[in-house]
CSV table of C-alpha atoms and ligand atoms in Angstrom, one decimal:
chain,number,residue,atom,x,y,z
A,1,UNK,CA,1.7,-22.2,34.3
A,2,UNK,CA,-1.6,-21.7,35.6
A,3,UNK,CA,-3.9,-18.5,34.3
A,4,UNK,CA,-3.6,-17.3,37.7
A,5,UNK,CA,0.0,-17.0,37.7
A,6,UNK,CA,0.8,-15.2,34.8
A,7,UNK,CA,2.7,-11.9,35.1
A,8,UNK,CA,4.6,-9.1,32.9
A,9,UNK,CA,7.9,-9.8,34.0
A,10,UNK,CA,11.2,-8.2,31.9
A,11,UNK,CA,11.3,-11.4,30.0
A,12,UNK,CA,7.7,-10.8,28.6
A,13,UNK,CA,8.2,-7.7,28.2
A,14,UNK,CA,10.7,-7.9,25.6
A,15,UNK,CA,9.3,-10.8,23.9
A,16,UNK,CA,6.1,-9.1,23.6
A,17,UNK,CA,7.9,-5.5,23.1
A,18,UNK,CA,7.3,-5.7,19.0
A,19,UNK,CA,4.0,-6.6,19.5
A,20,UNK,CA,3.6,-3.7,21.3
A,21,UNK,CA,5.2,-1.5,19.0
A,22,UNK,CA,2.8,-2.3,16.5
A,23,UNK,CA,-0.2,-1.8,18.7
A,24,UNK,CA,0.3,0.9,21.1
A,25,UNK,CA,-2.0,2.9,20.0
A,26,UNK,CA,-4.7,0.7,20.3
A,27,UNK,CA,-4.0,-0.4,24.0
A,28,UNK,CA,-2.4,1.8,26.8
A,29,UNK,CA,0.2,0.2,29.0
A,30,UNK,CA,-2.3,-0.8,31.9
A,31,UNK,CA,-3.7,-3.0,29.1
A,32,UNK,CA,-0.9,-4.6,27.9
A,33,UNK,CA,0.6,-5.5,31.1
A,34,UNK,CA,-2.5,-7.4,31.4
A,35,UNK,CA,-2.0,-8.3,28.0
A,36,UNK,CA,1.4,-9.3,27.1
A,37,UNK,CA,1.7,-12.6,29.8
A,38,UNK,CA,-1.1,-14.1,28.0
A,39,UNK,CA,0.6,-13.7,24.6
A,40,UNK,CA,3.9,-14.7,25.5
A,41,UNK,CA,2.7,-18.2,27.6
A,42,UNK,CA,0.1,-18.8,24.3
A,43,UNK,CA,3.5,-18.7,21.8
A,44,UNK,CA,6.0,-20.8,24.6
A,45,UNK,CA,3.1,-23.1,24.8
A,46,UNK,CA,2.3,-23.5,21.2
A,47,UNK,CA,6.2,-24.5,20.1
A,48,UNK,CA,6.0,-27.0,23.2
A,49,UNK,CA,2.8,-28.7,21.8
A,50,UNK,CA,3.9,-28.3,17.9
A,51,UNK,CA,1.0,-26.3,18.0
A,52,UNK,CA,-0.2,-23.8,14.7
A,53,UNK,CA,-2.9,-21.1,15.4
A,54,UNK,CA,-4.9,-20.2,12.4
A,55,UNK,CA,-6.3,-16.6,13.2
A,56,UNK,CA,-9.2,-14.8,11.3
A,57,UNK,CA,-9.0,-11.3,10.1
A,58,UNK,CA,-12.0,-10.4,12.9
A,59,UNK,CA,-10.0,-11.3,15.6
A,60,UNK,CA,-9.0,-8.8,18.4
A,61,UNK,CA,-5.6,-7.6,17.4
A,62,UNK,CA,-3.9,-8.5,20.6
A,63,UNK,CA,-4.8,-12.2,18.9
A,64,UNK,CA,-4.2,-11.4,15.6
A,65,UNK,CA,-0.4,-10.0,16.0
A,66,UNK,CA,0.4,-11.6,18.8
A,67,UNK,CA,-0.3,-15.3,18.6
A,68,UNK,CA,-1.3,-15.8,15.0
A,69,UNK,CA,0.8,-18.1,12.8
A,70,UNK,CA,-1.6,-18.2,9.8
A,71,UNK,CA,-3.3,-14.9,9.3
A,72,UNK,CA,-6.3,-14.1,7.0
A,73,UNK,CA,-9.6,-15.0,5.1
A,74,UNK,CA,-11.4,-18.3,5.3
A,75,UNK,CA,-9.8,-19.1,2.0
A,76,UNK,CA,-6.6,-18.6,2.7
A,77,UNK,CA,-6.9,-20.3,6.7
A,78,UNK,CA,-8.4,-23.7,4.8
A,79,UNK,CA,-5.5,-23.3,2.3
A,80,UNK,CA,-2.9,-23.5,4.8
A,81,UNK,CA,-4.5,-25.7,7.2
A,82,UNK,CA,-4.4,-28.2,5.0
A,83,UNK,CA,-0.3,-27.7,4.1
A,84,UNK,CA,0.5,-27.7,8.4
A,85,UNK,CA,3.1,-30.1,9.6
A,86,UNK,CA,1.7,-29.1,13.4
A,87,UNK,CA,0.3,-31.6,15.5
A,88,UNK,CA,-2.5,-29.3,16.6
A,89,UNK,CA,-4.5,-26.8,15.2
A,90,UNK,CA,-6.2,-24.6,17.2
A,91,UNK,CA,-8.8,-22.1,15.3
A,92,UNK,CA,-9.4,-18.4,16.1
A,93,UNK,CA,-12.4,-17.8,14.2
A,94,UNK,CA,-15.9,-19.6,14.2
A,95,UNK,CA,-16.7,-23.0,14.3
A,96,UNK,CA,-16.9,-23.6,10.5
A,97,UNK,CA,-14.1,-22.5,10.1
A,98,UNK,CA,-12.5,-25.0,12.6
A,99,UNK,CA,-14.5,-27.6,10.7
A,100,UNK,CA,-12.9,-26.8,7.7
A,101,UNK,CA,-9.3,-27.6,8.7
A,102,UNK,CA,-10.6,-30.9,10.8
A,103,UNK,CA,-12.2,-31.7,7.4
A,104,UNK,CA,-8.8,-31.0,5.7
A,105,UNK,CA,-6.6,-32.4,8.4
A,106,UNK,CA,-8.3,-35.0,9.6
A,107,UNK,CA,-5.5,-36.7,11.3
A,108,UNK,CA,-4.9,-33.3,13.6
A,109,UNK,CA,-6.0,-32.4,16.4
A,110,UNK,CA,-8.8,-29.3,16.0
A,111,UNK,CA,-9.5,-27.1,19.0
A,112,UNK,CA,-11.2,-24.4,19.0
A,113,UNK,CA,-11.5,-22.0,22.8
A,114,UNK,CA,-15.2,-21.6,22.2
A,115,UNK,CA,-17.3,-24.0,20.4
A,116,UNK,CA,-20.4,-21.7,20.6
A,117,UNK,CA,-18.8,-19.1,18.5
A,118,UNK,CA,-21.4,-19.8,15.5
A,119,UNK,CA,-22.8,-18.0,12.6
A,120,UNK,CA,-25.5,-16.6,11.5
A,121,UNK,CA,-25.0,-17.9,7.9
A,122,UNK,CA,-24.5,-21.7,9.2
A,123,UNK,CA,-27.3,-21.3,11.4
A,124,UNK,CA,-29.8,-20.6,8.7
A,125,UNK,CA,-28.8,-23.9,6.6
A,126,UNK,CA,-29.8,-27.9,7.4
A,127,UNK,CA,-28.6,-30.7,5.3
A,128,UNK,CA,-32.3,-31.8,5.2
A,129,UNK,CA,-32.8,-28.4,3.7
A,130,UNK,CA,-30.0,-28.8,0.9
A,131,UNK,CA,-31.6,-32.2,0.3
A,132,UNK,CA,-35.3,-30.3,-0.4
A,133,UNK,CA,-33.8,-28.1,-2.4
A,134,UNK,CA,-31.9,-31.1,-4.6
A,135,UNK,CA,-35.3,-32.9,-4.9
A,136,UNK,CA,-36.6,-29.3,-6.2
A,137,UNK,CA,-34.2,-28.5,-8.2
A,138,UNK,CA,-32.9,-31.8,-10.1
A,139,UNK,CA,-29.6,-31.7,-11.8
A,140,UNK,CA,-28.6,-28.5,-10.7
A,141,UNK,CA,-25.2,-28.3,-8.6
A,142,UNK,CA,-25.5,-26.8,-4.8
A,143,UNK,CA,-22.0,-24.1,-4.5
A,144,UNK,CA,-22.2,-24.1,-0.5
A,145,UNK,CA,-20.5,-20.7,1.1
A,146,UNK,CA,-17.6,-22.6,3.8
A,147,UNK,CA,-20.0,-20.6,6.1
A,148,UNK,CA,-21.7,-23.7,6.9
A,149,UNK,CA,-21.4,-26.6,8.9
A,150,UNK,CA,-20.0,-30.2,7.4
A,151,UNK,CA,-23.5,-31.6,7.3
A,152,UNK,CA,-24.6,-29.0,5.1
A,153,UNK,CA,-21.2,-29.3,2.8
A,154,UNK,CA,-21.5,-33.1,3.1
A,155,UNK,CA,-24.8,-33.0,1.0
A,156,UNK,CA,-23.4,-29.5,-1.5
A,157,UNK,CA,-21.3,-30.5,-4.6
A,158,UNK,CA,-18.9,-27.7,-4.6
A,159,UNK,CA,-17.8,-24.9,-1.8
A,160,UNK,CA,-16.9,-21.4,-2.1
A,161,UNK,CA,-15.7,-18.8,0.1
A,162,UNK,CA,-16.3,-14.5,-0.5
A,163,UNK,CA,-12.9,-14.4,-2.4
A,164,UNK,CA,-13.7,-17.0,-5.2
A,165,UNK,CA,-17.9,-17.7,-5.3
A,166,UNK,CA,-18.3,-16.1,-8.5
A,167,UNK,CA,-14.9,-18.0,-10.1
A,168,UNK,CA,-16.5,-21.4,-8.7
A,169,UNK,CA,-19.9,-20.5,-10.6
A,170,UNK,CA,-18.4,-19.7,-13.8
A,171,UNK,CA,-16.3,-22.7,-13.7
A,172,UNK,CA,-19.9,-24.4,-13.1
A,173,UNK,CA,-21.0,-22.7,-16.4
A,174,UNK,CA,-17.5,-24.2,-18.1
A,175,UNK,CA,-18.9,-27.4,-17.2
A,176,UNK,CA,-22.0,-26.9,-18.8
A,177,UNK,CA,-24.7,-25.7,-15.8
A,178,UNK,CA,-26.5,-22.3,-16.8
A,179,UNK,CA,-28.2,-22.8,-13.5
A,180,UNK,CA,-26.8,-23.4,-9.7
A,181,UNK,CA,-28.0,-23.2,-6.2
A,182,UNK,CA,-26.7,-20.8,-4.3
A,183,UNK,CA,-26.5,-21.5,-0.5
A,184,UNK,CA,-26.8,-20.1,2.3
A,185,UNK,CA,-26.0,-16.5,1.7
A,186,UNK,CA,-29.0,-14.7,-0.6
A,187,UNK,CA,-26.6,-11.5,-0.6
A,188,UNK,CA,-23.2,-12.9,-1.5
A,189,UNK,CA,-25.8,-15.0,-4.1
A,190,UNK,CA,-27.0,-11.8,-5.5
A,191,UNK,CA,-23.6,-10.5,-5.8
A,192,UNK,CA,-22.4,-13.2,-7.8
A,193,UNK,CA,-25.6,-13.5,-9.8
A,194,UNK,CA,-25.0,-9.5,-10.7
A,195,UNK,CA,-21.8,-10.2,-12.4
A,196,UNK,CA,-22.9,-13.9,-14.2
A,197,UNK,CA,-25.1,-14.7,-16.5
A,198,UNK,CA,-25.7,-17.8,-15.0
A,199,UNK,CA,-28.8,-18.2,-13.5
A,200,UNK,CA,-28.2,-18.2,-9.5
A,201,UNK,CA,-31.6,-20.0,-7.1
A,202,UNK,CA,-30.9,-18.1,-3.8
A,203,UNK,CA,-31.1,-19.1,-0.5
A,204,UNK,CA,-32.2,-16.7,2.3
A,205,UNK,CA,-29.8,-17.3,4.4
A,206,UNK,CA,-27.7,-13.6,5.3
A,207,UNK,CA,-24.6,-12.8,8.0
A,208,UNK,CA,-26.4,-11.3,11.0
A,209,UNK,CA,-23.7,-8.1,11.0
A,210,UNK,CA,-23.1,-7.4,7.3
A,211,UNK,CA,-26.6,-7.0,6.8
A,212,UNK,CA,-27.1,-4.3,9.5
A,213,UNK,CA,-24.9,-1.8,7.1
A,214,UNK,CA,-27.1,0.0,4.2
A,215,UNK,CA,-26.5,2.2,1.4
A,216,UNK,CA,-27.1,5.4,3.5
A,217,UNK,CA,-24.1,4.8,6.2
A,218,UNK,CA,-21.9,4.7,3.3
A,219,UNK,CA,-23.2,8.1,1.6
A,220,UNK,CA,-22.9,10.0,5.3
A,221,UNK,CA,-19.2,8.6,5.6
A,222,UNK,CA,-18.5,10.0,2.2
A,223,UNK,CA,-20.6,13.1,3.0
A,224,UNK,CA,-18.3,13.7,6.1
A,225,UNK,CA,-14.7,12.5,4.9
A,226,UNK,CA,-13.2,13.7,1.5
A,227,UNK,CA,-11.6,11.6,-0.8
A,228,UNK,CA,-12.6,8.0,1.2
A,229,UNK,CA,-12.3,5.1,-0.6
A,230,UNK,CA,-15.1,2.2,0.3
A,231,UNK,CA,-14.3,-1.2,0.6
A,232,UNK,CA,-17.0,-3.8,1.0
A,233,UNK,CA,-17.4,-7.7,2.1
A,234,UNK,CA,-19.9,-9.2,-0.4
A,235,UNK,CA,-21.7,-10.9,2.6
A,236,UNK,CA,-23.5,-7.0,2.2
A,237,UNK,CA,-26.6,-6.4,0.9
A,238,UNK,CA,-26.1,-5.2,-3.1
A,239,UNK,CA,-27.6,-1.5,-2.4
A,240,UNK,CA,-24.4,-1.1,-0.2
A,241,UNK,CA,-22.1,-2.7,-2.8
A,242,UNK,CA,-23.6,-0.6,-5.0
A,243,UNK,CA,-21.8,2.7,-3.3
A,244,UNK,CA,-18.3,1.0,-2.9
A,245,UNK,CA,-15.5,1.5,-4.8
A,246,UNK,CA,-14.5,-2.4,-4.7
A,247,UNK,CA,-15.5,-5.6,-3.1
A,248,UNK,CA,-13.5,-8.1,-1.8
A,249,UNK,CA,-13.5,-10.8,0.7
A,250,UNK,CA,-11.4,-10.1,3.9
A,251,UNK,CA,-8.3,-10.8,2.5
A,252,UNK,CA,-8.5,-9.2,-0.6
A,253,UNK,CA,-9.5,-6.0,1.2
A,254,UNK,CA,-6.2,-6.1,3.9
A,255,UNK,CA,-4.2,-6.4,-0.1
A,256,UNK,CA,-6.2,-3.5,-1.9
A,257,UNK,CA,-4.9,-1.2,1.3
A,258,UNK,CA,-1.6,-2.6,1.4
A,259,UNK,CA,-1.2,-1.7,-2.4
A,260,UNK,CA,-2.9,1.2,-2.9
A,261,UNK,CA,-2.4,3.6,0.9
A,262,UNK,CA,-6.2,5.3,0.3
A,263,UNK,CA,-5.5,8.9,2.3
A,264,UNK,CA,-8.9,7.5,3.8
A,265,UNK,CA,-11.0,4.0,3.5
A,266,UNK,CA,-14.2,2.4,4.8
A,267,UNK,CA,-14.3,-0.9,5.3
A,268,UNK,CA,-17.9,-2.4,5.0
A,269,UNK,CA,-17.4,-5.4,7.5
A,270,UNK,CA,-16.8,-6.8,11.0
A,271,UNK,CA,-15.4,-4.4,13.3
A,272,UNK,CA,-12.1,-5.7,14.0
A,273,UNK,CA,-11.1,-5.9,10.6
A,274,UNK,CA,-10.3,-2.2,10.6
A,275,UNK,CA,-8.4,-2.1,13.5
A,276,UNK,CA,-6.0,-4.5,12.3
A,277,UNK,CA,-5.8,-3.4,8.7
A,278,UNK,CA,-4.8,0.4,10.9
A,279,UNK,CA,-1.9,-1.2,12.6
A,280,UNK,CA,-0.1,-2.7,9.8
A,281,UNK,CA,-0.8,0.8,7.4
A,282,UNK,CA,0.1,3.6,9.8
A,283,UNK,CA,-0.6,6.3,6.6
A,284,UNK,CA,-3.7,5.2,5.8
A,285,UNK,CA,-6.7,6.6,8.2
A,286,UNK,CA,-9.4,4.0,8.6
A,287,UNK,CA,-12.9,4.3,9.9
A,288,UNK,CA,-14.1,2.8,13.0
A,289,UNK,CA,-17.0,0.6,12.3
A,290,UNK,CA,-19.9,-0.1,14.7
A,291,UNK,CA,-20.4,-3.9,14.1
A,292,UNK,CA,-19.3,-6.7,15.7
A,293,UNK,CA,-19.5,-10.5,15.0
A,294,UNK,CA,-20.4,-11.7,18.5
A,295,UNK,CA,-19.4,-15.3,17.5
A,296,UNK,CA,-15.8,-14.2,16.6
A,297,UNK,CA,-16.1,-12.4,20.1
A,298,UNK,CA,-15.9,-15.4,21.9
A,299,UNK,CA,-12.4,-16.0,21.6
A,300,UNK,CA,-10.4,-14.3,24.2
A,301,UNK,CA,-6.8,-14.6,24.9
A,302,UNK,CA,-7.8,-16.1,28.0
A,303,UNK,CA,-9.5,-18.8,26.4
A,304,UNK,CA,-6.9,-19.6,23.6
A,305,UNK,CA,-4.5,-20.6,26.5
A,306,UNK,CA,-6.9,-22.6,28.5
A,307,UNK,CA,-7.7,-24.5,25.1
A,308,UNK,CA,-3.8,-25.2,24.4
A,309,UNK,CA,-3.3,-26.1,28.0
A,310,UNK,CA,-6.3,-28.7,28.0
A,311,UNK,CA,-5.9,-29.6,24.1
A,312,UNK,CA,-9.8,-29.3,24.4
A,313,UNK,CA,-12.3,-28.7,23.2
A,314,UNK,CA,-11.9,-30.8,19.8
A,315,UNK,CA,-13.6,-30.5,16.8
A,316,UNK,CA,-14.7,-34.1,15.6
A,317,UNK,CA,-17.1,-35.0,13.0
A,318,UNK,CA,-18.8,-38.2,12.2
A,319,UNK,CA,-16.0,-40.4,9.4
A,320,UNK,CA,-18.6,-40.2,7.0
A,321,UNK,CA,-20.1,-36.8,6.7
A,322,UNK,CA,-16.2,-35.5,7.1
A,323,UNK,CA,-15.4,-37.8,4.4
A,324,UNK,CA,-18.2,-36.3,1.8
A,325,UNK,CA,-17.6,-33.0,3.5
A,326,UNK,CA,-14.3,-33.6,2.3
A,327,UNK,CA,-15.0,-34.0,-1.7
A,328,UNK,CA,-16.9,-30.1,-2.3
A,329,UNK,CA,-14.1,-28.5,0.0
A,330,UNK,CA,-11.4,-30.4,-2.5
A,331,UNK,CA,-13.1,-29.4,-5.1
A,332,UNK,CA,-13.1,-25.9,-4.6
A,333,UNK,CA,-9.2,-25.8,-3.8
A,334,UNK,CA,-9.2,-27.2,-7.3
A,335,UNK,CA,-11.3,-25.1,-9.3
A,336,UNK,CA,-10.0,-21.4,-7.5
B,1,13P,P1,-13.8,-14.1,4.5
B,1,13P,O1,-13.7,-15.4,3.8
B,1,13P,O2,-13.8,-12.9,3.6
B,1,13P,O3,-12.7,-13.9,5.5
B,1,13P,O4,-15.2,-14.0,5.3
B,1,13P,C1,-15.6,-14.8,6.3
B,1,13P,C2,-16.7,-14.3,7.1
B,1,13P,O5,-17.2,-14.9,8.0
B,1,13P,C3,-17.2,-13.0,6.7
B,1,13P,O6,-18.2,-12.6,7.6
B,2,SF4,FE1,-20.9,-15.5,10.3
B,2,SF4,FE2,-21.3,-12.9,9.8
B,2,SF4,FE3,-19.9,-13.6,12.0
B,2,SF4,FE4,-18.9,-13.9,9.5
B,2,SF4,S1,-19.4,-12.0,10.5
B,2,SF4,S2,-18.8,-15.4,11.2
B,2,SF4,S3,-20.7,-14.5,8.3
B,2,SF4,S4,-22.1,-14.0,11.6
């Protein structure tokens, strides 16, 4: 089927109809007729290819409950990329992300819809510069956020993501370092290095939307909504973690809501986080947040199907830095 073809007939209708359920009051019914043939060619599609679509929590929810297979944080994505029995993975995230199950799968096929969709954080970071900063810094071990791209992990000695950094630094100390380098994020770095007492050298590397939140927009949203409970990413800077009542990586915000149904709740990150957090915890009111990641933006519904129609465009990397890529990503599935 072509993407000029596709249309809400019955069939997709009630294929799509729980989908709906779960989201109607995020899209009107004009929307999901638009919608809903998109979804339902994506998932025929993706069990005629063997096809497995890993889907981050800042995706558009029409992606995230209707064509995900493995939900959640970049931890828990490289996790069970790397347990698939699919032939093809295609990633709804960023490209690191989609680098991170090539690196972990590298017999797969890797697609992701839009190979622009970046970040600020891998941006920032150049393996020459990890290289400087192992010439400065002798003997010390580089932790490398997985916001970065396999060049930069290629040359780091262990990885971390939001939801275990600081477990992957003390397990450093175990080991016998007192000091690491902390790359590329200086506020996830600062985080960690408040709740350690190893010695943390920062990189000033920072995520181009968690840093636009401050302190203040978290006082006004408690000023103006009683009883709200503030959840933060630690990609934010440390006067805003400072005001919430816990931090967390993606993940292990979408479990403190599902546990505890807050009357009310904040949460400190990209955009679409909330509204997907909303339709899976219909008691629990959460805030509408102003920022969006323009790189996770880039993938559209619209471009998910071209991508599984063409199988393209793949994520390769050169054998060798995928293969010392490989050993820090390992490592930190070992140590968390
Ligand atoms: P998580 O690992 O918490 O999902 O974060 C990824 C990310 O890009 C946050 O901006
Ligand atoms: Fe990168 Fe920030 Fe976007 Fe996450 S939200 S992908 S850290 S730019």
């Amino acid at each position: 089927m072509s993407t000029q073809n596709l249309a809400y007939t019955n069939e997709v209708a009630n294929a799509t109809a729980p989908v709906y359920e779960k989201l109607s009051s995020q899209y009107n019914k004009d929307q999901w007729e638009k919608i809903a043939p998109y979804i339902y060619e994506i998932n025929r599609l993706k069990a005629e290819k063997n096809a497995t679509i890993l889907v981050h929590n800042y995706m558009t929810p029409d992606i995230f409950y209707g064509i995900g297979d493995i939900v959640g944080d970049s931890l828990m994505l490289a996790r069970k990329a790397s347990q698939t029995n699919a032939d093809i993975i295609v990633q709804c995230g960023v490209h690191f992300m989609a680098e991170t199950a090539k690196i972990l799968c590298p017999d797969k096929k890797v697609i992701i819809p839009d190979p622009k969709a970046g970040c600020s954080l891998a941006n920032s970071i150049t393996a020459k510069d990890v290289r400087d900063l192992k010439e400065k810094y002798p003997g010390i071990p580089v932790v490398t956020y997985v916001n970065t791209s396999a060049e930069v992990k290629a040359e780091s000695d262990v990885c971390c993501t939001s939801s275990n950094a600081l477990q992957i630094v003390n397990a450093l100390k175990k080991e016998g370092h007192d000091s690491v380098i902390f790359t590329p994020d200086q506020y996830l770095a600062q985080n960690v290095a408040a709740q350690t007492d190893v010695n943390v050298i920062i990189y000033e590397g920072s995520c181009e939307v968690h840093e636009l939140y401050s302190a203040q927009n978290v006082i006004d949203a408690r000023n103006t909504h009683e009883g709200l409970v503030v959840l933060a990413h630690p990609e934010c800077k440390p006067e805003v973690m400072a005001q919430a009542d816990y931090a967390g990586s993606t993940a292990q915000m979408d479990d403190y809501i599902k546990k505890h149904q807050p009357k009310t709740a904040m949460l400190v990150t990209e955009r679409s986080m909330s509204d997907n957090v909303a339709a899976s915890n219909p008691d629990v009111k959460l805030l509408n947040m102003p920022h969006a990641c323009p790189h996770m933006k880039r993938i559209t519904l619209q471009n998910v199907l071209e991508a599984l129609q063409n199988e393209a465009p793949e994520v390769l990397i050169d054998p060798d830095i995928l293969e010392r890529a490989k050993h820090p990503v390992d490592r930190m599935l070992e140590l968390s």
